[in-house]
Short mmCIF file of C-alpha atoms in Angstrom, two decimals:
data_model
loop_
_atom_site.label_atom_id
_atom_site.label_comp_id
_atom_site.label_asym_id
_atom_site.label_seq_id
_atom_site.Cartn_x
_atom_site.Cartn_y
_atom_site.Cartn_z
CA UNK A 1 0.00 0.00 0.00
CA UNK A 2 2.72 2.33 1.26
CA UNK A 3 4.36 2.06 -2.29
CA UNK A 4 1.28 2.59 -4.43
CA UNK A 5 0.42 5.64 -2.55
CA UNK A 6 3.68 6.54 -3.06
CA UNK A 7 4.20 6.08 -6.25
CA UNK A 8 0.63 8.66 -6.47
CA UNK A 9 -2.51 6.18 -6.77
CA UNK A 10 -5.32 7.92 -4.69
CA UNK A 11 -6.66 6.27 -1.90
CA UNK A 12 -10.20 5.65 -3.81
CA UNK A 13 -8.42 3.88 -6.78
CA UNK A 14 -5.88 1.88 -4.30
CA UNK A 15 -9.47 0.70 -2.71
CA UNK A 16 -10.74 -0.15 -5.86
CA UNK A 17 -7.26 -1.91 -7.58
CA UNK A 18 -7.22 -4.03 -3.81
CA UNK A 19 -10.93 -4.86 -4.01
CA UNK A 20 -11.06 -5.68 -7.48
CA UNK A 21 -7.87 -8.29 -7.11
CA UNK A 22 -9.64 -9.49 -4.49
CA UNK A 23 -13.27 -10.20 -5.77
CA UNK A 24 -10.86 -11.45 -9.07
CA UNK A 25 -9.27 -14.22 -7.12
CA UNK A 26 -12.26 -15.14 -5.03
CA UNK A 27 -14.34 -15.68 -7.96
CA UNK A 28 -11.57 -17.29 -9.93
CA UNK A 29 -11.57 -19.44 -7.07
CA UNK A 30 -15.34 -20.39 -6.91
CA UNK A 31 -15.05 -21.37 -10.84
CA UNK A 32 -12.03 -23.59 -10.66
CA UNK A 33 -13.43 -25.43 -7.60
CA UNK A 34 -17.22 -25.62 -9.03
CA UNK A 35 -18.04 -23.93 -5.65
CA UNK A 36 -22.00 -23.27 -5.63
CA UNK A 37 -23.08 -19.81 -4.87
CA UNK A 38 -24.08 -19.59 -1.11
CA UNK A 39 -27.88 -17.96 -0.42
CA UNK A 40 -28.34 -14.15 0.51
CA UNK A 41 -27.68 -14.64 4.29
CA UNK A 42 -24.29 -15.63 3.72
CA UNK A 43 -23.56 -13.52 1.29
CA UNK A 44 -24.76 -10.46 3.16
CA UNK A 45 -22.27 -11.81 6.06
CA UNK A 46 -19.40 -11.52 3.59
CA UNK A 47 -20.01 -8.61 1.96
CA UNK A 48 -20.74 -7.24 5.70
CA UNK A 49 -17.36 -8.04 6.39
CA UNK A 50 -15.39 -6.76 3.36
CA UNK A 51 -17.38 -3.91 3.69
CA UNK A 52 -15.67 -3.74 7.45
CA UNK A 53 -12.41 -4.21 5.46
CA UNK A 54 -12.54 -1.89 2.77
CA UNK A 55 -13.16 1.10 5.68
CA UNK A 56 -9.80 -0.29 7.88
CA UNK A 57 -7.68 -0.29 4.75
CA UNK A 58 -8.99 3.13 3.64
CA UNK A 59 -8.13 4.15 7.24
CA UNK A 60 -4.51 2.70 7.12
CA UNK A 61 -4.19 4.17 3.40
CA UNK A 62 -5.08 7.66 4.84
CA UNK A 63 -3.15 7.49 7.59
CA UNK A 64 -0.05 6.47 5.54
CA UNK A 65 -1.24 9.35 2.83
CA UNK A 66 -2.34 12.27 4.26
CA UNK A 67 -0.88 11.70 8.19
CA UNK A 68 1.89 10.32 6.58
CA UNK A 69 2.37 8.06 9.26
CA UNK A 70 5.41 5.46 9.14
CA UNK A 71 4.49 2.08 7.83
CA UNK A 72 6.39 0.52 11.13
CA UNK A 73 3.11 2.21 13.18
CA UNK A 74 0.44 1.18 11.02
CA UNK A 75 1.62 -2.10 10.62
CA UNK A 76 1.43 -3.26 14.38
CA UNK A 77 -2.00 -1.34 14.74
CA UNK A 78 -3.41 -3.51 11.95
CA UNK A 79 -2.01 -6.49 13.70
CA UNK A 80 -4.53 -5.64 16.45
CA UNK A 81 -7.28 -6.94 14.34
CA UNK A 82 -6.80 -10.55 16.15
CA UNK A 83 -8.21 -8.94 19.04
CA UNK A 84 -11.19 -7.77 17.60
CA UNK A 85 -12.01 -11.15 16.22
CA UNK A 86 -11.45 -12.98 19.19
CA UNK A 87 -13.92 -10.56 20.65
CA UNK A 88 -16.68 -10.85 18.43
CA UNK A 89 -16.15 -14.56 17.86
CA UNK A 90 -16.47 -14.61 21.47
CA UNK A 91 -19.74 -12.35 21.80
CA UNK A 92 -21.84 -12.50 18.68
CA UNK A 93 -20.85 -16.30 18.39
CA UNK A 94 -20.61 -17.36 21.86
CA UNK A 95 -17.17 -18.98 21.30
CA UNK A 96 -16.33 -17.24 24.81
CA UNK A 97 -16.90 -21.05 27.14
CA UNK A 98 -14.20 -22.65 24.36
CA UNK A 99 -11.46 -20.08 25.38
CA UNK A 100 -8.51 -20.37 27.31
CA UNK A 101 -8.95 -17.10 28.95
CA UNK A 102 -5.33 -16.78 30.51
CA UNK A 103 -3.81 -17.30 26.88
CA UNK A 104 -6.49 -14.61 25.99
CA UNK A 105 -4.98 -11.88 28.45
CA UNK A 106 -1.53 -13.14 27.45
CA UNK A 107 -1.74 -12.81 23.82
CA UNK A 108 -3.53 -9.74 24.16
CA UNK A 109 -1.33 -7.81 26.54
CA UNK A 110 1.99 -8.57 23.57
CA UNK A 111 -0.18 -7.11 21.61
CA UNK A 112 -1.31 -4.31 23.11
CA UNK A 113 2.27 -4.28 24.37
CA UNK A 114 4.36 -4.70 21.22
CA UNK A 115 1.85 -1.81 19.24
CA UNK A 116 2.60 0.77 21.63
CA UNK A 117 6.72 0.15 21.77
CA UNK A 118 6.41 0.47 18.35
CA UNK A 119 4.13 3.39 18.20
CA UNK A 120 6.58 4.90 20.53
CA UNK A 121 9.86 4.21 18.89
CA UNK A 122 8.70 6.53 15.88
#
């Protein structure tokens, strides 16, 4: 990302180049495997959640962009994403009884930990 902003894509055409290699592959995918096409609920889901995806990497291209922030501080932040889908795993799909909560805290305090030395060391 850092190097196609660089090299002067905007932000809405470094969306659309990502999102169009994306849907490219996915549905190259689907065809070579004869995958049939999954009914509206689960396609909402998905498009729900590249819809999620599409705003974070707009967020990360902005802040690389326009804040002009170091790739070595957006990088850990985006690594923080683990924690948000061990939380809603955990809450919207009650997969909170099948974790081991004190590898929880553990793996999310290096996280949280790591991020902010590396925030810091900019």
């Amino acid at each position: 990302m850092r190097a196609s902003i660089g090299a002067g894509a905007p932000i809405p055409v470094n969306l659309v180049l990502v999102g169009s290699t994306v849907a490219a592959l996915g549905w190259g995918t689907v065809f070579l495997k004869g995958a049939p096409l999954p009914g509206f609920p689960a396609m909402g889901f998905a498009m729900a959640m590249r819809a999620s995806w599409t705003l974070a990497i707009a967020c990360m291209a902005w802040g690389m962009a326009v804040l002009k922030l170091p790739v070595s501080v957006v990088a850990p932040l985006t690594n923080s994403n683990a924690l948000v889908a061990v939380l809603v795993g955990a809450i919207a799909f009650a997969e909170w009884c099948d974790l081991n909560l004190p590898l929880v805290m553990l793996g999310t305090t290096l996280v949280c930990t790591g991020a902010t030395v590396i925030a810091l060391a900019k």
